[in-house]
Short mmCIF file of C-alpha atoms in Angstrom, two decimals:
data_model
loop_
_atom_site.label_atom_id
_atom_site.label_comp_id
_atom_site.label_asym_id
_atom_site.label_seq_id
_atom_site.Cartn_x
_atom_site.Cartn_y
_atom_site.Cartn_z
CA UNK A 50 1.45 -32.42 22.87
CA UNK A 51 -1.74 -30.88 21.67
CA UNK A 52 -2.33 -29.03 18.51
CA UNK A 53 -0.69 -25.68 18.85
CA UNK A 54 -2.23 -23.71 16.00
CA UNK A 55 -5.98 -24.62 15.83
CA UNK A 56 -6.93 -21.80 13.49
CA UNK A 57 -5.77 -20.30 10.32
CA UNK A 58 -6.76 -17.31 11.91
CA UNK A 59 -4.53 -17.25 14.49
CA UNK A 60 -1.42 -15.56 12.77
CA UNK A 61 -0.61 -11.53 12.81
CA UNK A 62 -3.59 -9.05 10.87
CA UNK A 63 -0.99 -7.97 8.61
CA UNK A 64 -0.56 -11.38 6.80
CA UNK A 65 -3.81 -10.87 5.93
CA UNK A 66 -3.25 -6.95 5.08
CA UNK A 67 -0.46 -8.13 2.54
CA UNK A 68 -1.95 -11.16 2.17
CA UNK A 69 -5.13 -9.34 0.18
CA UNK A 70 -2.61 -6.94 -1.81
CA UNK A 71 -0.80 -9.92 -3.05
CA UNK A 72 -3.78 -11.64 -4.13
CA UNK A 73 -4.68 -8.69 -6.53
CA UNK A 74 -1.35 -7.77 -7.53
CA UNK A 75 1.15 -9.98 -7.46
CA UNK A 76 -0.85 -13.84 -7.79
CA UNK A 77 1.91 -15.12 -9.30
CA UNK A 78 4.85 -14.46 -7.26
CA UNK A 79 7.16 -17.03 -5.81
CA UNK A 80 9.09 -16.39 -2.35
CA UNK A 81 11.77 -18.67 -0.59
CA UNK A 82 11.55 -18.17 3.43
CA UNK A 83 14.33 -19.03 5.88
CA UNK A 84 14.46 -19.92 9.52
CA UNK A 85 17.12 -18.80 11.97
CA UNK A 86 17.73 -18.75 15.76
CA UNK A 87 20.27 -16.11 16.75
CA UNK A 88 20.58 -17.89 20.46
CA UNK A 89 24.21 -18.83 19.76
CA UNK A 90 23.41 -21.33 22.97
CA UNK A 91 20.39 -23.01 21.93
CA UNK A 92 20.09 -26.32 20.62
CA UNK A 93 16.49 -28.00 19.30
CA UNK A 94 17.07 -31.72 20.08
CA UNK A 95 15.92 -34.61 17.32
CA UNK A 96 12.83 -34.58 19.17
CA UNK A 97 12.19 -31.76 19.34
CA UNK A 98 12.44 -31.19 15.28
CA UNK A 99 10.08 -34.48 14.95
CA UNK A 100 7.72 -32.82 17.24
CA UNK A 101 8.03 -29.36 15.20
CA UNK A 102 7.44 -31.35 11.85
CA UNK A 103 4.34 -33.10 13.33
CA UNK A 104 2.49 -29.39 14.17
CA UNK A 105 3.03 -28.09 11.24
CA UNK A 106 1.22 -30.82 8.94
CA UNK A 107 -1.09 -30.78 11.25
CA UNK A 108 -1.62 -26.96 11.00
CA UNK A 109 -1.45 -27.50 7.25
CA UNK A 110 -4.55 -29.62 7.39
CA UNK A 111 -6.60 -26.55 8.86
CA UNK A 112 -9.25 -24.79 7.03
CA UNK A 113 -10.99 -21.64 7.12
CA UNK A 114 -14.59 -22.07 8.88
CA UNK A 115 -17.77 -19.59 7.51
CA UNK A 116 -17.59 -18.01 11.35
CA UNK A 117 -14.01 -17.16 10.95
CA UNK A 118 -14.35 -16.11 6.76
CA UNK A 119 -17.57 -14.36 8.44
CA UNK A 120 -15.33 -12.36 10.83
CA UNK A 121 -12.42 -11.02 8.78
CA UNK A 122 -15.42 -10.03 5.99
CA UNK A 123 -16.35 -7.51 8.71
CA UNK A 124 -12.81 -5.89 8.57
CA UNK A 125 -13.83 -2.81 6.61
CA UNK A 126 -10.67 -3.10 4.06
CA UNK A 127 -11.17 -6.60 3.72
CA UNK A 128 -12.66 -7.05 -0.17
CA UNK A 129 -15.03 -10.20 -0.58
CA UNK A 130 -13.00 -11.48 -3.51
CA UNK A 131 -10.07 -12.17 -0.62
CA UNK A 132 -12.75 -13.87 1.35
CA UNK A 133 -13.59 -15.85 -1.57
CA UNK A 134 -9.99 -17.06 -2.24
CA UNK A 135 -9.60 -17.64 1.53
CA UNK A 136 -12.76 -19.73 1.48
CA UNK A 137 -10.57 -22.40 -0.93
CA UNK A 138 -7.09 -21.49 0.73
CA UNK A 139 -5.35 -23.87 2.89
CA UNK A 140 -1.43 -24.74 3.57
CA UNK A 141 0.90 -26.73 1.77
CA UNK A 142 3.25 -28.97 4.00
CA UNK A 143 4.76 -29.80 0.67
CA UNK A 144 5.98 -26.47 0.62
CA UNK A 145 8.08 -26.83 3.78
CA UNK A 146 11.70 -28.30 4.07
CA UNK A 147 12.70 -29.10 7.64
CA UNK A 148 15.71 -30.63 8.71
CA UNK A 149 18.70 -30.54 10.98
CA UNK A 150 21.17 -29.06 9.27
CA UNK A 151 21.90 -25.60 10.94
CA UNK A 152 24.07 -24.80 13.70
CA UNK A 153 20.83 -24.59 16.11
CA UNK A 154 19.65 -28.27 15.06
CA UNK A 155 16.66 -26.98 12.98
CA UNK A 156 16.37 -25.85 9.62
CA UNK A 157 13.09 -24.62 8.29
CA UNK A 158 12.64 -23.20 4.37
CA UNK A 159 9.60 -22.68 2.42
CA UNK A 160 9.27 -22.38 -1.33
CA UNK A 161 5.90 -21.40 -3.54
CA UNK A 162 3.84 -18.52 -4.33
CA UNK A 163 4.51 -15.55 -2.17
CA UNK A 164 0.80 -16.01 -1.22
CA UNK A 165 1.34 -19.51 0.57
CA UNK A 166 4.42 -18.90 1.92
CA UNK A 167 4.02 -15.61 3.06
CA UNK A 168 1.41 -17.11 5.94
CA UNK A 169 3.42 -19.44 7.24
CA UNK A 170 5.87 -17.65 8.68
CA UNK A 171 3.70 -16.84 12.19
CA UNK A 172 2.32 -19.84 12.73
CA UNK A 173 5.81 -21.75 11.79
CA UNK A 174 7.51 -19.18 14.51
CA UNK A 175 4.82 -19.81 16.93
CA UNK A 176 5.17 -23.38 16.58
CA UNK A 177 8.96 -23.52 17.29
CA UNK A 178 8.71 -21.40 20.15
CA UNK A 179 5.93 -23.83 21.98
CA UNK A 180 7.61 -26.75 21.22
CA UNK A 181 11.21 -25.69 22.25
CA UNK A 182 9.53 -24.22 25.85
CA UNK A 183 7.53 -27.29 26.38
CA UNK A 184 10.10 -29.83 25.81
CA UNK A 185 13.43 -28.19 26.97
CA UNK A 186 11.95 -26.75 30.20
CA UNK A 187 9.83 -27.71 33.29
CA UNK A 188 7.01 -25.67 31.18
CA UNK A 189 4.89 -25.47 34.20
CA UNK A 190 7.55 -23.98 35.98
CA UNK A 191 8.10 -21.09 33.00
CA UNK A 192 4.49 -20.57 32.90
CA UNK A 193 4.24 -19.72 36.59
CA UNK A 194 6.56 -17.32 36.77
CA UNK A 195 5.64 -15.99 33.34
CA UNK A 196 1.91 -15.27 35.21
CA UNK A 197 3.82 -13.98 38.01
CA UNK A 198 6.00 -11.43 35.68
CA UNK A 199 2.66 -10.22 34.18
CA UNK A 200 0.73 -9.66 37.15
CA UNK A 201 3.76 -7.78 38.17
CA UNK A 202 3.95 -5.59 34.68
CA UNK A 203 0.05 -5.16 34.15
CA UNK A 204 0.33 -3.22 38.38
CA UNK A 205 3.07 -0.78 37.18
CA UNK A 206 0.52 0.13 34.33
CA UNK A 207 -3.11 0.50 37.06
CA UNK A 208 -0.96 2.24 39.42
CA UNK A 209 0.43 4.95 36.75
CA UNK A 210 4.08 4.03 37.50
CA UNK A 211 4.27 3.76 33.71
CA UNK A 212 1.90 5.31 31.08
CA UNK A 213 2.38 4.62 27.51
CA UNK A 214 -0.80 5.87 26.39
CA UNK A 215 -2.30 3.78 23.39
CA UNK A 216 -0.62 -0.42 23.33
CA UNK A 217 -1.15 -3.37 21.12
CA UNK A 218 0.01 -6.47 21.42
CA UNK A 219 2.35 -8.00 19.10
CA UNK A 220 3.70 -10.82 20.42
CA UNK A 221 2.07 -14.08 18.60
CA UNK A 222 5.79 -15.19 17.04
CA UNK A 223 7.65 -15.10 20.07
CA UNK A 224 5.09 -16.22 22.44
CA UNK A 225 5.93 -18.97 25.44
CA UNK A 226 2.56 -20.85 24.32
CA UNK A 227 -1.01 -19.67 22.84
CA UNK A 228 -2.71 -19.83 26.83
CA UNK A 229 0.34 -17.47 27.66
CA UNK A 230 -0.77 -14.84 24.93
CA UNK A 231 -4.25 -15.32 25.62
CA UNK A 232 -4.08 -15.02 29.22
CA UNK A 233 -1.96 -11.88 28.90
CA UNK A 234 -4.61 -10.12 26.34
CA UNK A 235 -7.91 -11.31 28.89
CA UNK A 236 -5.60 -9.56 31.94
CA UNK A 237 -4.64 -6.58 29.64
CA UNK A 238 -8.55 -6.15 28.32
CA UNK A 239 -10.10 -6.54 32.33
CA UNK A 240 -7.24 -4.11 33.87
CA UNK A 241 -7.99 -0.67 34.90
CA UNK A 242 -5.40 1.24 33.41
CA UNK A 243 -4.34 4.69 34.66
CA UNK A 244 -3.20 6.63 31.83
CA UNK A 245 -2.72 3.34 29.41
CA UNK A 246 -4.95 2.40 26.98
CA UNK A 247 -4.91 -1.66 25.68
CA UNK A 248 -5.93 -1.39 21.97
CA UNK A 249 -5.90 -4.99 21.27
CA UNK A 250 -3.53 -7.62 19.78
CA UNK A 251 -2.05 -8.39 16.51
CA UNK A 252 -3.36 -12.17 16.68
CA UNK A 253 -6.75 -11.92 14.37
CA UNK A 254 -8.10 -15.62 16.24
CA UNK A 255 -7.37 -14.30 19.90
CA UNK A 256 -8.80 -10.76 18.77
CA UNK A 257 -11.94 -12.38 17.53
CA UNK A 258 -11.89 -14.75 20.83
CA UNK A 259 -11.65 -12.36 22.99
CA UNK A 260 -13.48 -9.19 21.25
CA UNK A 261 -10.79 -6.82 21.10
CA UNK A 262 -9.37 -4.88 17.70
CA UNK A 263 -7.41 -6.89 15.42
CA UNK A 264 -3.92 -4.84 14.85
CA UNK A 265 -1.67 -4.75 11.68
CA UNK A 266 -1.00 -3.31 8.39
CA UNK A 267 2.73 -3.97 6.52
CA UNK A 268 5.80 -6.14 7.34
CA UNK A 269 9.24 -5.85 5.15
CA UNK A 270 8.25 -8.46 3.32
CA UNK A 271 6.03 -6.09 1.03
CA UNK A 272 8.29 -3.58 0.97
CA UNK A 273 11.33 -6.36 -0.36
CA UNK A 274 8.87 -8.19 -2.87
CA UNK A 275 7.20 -5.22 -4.55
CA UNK A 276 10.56 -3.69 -4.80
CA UNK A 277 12.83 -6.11 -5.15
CA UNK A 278 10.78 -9.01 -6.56
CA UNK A 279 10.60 -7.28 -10.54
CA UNK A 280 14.32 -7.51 -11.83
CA UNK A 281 13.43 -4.36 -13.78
CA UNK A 282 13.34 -2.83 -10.44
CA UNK A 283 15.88 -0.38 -9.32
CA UNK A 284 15.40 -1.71 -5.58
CA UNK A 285 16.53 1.72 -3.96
CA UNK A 286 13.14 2.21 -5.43
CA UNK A 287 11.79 -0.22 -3.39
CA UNK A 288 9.49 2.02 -1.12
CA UNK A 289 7.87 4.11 -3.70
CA UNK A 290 7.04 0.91 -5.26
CA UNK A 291 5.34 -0.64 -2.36
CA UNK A 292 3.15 2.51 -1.34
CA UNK A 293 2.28 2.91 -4.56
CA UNK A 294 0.76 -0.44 -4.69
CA UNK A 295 -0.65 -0.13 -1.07
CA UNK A 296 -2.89 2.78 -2.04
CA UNK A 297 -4.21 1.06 -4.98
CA UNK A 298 -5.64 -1.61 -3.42
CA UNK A 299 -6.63 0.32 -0.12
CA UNK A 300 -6.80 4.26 -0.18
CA UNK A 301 -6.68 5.92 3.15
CA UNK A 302 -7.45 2.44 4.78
CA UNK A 303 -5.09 0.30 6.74
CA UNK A 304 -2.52 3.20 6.27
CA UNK A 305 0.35 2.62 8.38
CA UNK A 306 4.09 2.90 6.86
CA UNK A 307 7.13 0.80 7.72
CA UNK A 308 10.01 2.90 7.16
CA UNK A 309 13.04 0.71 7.68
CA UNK A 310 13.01 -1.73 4.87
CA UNK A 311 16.19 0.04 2.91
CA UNK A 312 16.92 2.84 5.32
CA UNK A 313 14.19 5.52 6.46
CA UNK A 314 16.55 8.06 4.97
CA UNK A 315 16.02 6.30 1.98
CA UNK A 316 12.28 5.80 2.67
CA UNK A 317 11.47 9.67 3.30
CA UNK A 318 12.94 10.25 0.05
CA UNK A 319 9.42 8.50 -0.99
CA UNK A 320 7.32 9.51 1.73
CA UNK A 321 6.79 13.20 0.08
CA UNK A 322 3.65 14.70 0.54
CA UNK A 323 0.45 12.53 -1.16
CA UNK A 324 1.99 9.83 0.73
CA UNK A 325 2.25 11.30 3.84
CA UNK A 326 -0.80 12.55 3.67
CA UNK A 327 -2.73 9.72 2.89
CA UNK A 328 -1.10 7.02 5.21
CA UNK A 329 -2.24 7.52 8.67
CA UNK A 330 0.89 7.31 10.49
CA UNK A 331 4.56 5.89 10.41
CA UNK A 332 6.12 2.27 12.29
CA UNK A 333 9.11 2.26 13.68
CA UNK A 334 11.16 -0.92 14.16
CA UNK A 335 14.99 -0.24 14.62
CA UNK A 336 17.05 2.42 15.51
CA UNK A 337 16.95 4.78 17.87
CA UNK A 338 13.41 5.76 18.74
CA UNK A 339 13.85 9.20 19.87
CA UNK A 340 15.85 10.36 16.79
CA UNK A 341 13.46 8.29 14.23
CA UNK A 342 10.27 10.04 16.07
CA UNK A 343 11.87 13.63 15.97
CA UNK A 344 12.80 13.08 12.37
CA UNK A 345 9.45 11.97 11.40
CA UNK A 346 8.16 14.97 12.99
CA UNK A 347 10.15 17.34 11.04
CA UNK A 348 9.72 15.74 7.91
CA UNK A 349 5.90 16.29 8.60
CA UNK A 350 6.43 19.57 9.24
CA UNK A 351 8.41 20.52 6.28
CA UNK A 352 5.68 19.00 3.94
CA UNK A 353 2.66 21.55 5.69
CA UNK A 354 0.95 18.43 7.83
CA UNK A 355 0.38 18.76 11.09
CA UNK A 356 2.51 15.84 13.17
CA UNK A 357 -0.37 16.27 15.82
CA UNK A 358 -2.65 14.42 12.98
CA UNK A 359 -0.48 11.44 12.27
CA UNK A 360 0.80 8.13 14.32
CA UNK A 361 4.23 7.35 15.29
CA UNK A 362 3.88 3.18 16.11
CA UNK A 363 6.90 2.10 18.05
CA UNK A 364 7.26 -1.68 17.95
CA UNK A 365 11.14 -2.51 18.07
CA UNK A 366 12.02 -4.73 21.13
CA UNK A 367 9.88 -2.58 23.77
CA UNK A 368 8.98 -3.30 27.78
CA UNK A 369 6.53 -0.74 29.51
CA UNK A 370 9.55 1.51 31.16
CA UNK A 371 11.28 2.17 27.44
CA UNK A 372 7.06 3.05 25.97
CA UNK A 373 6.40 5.00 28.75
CA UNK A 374 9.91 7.33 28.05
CA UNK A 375 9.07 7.46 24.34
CA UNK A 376 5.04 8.22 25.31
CA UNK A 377 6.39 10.91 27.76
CA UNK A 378 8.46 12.65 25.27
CA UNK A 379 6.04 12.45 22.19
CA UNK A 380 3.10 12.94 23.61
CA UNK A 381 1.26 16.45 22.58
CA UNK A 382 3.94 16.71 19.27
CA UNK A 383 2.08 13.39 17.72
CA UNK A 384 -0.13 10.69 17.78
CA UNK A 385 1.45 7.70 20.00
CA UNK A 386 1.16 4.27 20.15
CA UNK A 387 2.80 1.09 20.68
CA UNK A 388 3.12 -2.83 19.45
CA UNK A 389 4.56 -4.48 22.21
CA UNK A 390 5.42 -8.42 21.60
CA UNK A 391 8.09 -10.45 23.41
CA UNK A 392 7.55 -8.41 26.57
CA UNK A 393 4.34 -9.26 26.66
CA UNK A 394 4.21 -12.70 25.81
CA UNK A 395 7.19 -14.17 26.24
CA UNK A 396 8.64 -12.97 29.62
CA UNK A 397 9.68 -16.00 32.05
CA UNK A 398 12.63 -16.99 34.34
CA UNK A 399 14.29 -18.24 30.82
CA UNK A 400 15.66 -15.84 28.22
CA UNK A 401 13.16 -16.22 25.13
CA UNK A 402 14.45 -17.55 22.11
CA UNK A 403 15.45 -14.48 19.02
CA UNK A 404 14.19 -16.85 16.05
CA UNK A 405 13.01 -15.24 12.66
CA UNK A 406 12.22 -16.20 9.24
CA UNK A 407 12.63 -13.90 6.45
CA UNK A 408 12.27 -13.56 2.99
CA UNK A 409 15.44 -14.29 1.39
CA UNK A 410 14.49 -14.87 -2.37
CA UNK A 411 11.60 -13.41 -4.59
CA UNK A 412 11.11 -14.81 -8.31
CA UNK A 413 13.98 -16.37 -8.13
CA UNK A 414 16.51 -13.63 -7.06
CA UNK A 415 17.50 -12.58 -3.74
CA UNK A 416 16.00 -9.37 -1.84
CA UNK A 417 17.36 -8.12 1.49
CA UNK A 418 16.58 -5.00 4.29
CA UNK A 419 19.40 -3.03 5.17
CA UNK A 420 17.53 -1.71 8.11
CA UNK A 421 18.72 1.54 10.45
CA UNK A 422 21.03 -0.70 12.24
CA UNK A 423 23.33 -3.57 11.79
CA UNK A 424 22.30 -7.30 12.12
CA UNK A 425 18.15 -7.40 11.30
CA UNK A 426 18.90 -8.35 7.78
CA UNK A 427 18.64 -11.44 6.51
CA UNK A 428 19.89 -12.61 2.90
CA UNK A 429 21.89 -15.73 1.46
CA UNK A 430 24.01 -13.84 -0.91
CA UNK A 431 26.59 -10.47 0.38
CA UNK A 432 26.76 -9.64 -3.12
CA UNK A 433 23.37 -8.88 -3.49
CA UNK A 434 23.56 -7.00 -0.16
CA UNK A 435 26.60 -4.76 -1.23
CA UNK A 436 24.71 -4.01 -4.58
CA UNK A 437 21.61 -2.83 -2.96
CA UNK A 438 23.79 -0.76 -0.66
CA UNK A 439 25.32 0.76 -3.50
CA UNK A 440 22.10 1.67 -5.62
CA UNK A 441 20.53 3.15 -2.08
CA UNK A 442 23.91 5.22 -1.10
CA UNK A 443 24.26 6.08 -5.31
CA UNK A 444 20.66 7.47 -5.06
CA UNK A 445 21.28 9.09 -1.68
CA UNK A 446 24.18 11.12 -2.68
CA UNK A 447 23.08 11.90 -6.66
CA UNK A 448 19.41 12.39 -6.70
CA UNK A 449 18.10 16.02 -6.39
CA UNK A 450 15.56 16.21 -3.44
#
């Protein structure tokens, strides 16, 4: 099997968002990563694990090029002391710990500075995916009717069946293989959309490969380090902490908010009015997406903005009929756009796999989401993951608003 990551480039924009605030802020943090397949029927085969282990040293033996340092130094927010570091950064396969012992056959971890580890998490879940299509499937087979599917999709978008106005896409960790993604972004960039407009992808290498706009600002990996990461921390804090940071190092730039780290009750509690103001717009990634958007609206309004000035970013398991009800409803009381990833990318005869890896320890002590539903969290330790509940529901039901 060929190389499947052939450029450190080719993860999601916002590793390199983060990756730049951690760099300034927070040089000497340490994460621990964990792998898990929720597929309670899939099984990677001894093989298949060697053949994982084997792509990922050789992705760790990959190097930025001056092109590809060139291209992410014309990102406006990027800083040149990033590009500098980047210049001398490369992976660590001594930093990974694969093995067999999980209920799936494949164990991944990764331990070292939160700016190693935190960019191997897309290229790690990209690899798994490839290898498990290629080897447990006729892959030929999958890809065929994964063209098939897309041809199908992209038509319900040039006809107008659907319109979902502005779309990214997202789908780079769950894709079937990198010539499925990149097929699907050249068809999505040549269409003729009627009343859709492709924005680009979140894959920086495919965006520069195939001149469309990189896509990405914050994953809830900031949002658990910053505020869970300092054991002074009161982590129902967590939020203020991380925006706080966020405009330090970029302003109004690269402004978009993830709400759902501990709760976007919790979060709005942070998001008062400087913040709202100077973030461009709000991501949404669980929950209901009609009540979220209607809430975020009215907690717009009650600060004096204007919702009709700011972006609601839906990007929480989406296909083009569920965008095009949320686009139909929003539309005219916001900004509206989506990050569509699995759909996109990872759409065959098969079911594709649910695999994640997720922060579960920062500086040595755990850190967990309680997102706005059950069962996206991740963390090694309950305890931990009653006693955040209890500082969030304390400050909920104490603190004057």
């Amino acid at each position: 099997m060929k190389n499947i990551i052939e450029s450190l480039l080719e993860t999601d924009l916002y590793k390199f968002s983060m990756g730049q605030a951690i760099y300034h802020n927070f040089p000497d943090y340490t994460t621990t990563w964990s792998f898990k397949c929720r597929n309670t029927d899939v099984k990677f085969t001894p093989e298949m694990v060697e053949e994982i282990k084997r792509q990922i040293y050789a992705y760790c033996d990959l190097n930025f090029d001056e092109d590809e340092l060139a291209y992410l130094a014309g990102i406006k927010w990027i800083k040149k002391s990033y590009v500098d570091f980047l210049r001398l950064w490369h992976p660590r396969y001594e930093d990974f710990t694969i093995g067999t012992d999980a209920p799936c056959g494949l164990s991944i971890e990764t331990n070292g500075t939160w700016l190693n580890t935190s960019m191997y998490e897309i290229p790690t879940l990209a690899i798994v995916n490839e290898v498990y299509f290629r080897m447990a499937y006729d892959y030929d087979e999958l890809f065929s009717s994964f063209e098939e599917k897309l041809d199908e999709k992209i038509s319900m978008l040039t006809s107008g069946t659907y319109k979902i106005g502005a779309f990214s896409e997202f789908g780079l960790r769950r894709r079937l293989s990198a010539e499925a993604q990149e097929l699907a972004v050249m068809k999505l960039k040549n269409a003729k959309l009627d009343g859709s407009i492709f924005v680009g992808t979140s894959n920086v290498y495919l965006a520069k490969l195939l001149n469309v706009t990189p896509v990405g600002t914050m994953a809830h990996e900031w949002i658990m380090c910053v505020g869970q990461g300092n054991h002074k921390h009161n982590p129902a804090y967590s939020n203020w902490y991380a925006l706080d940071y966020w405009v330090k190092e970029y302003g109004i730039l690269n402004g978009t908010a993830l709400t759902d780290a501990i709760t976007t009750d919790c979060f709005l509690r942070d998001f008062q009015l400087t913040y709202s103001t100077l973030f461009s717009g709000v991501r949404h990634d669980s929950g209901d997406p009609f009540e979220w958007g209607e809430k975020m609206i009215k907690h717009y309004e009650s600060l004096g903005i204007d919702p009709k000035t700011k972006t609601l970013l839906f990007s929480d398991s989406l296909d083009f009929k569920r965008a095009n009800d949320i686009f139909a409803h929003f539309n005219g009381k916001a900004k509206v756009a989506f990050g569509i990833g699995t759909y996109i990318a990872n759409d065959t005869k098969v079911p594709p796999l649910n695999i994640v890896m997720k922060t579960t320890a920062c500086n040595g002590q755990d850190v967990a989401k309680i997102s706005d539903v059950e069962g996206k969290g991740m963390c090694k330790n309950p305890a931990y993951v009653d006693y955040l509940q209890r500082c969030i529901d304390w400050r909920m039901e104490n603190e004057a608003i």
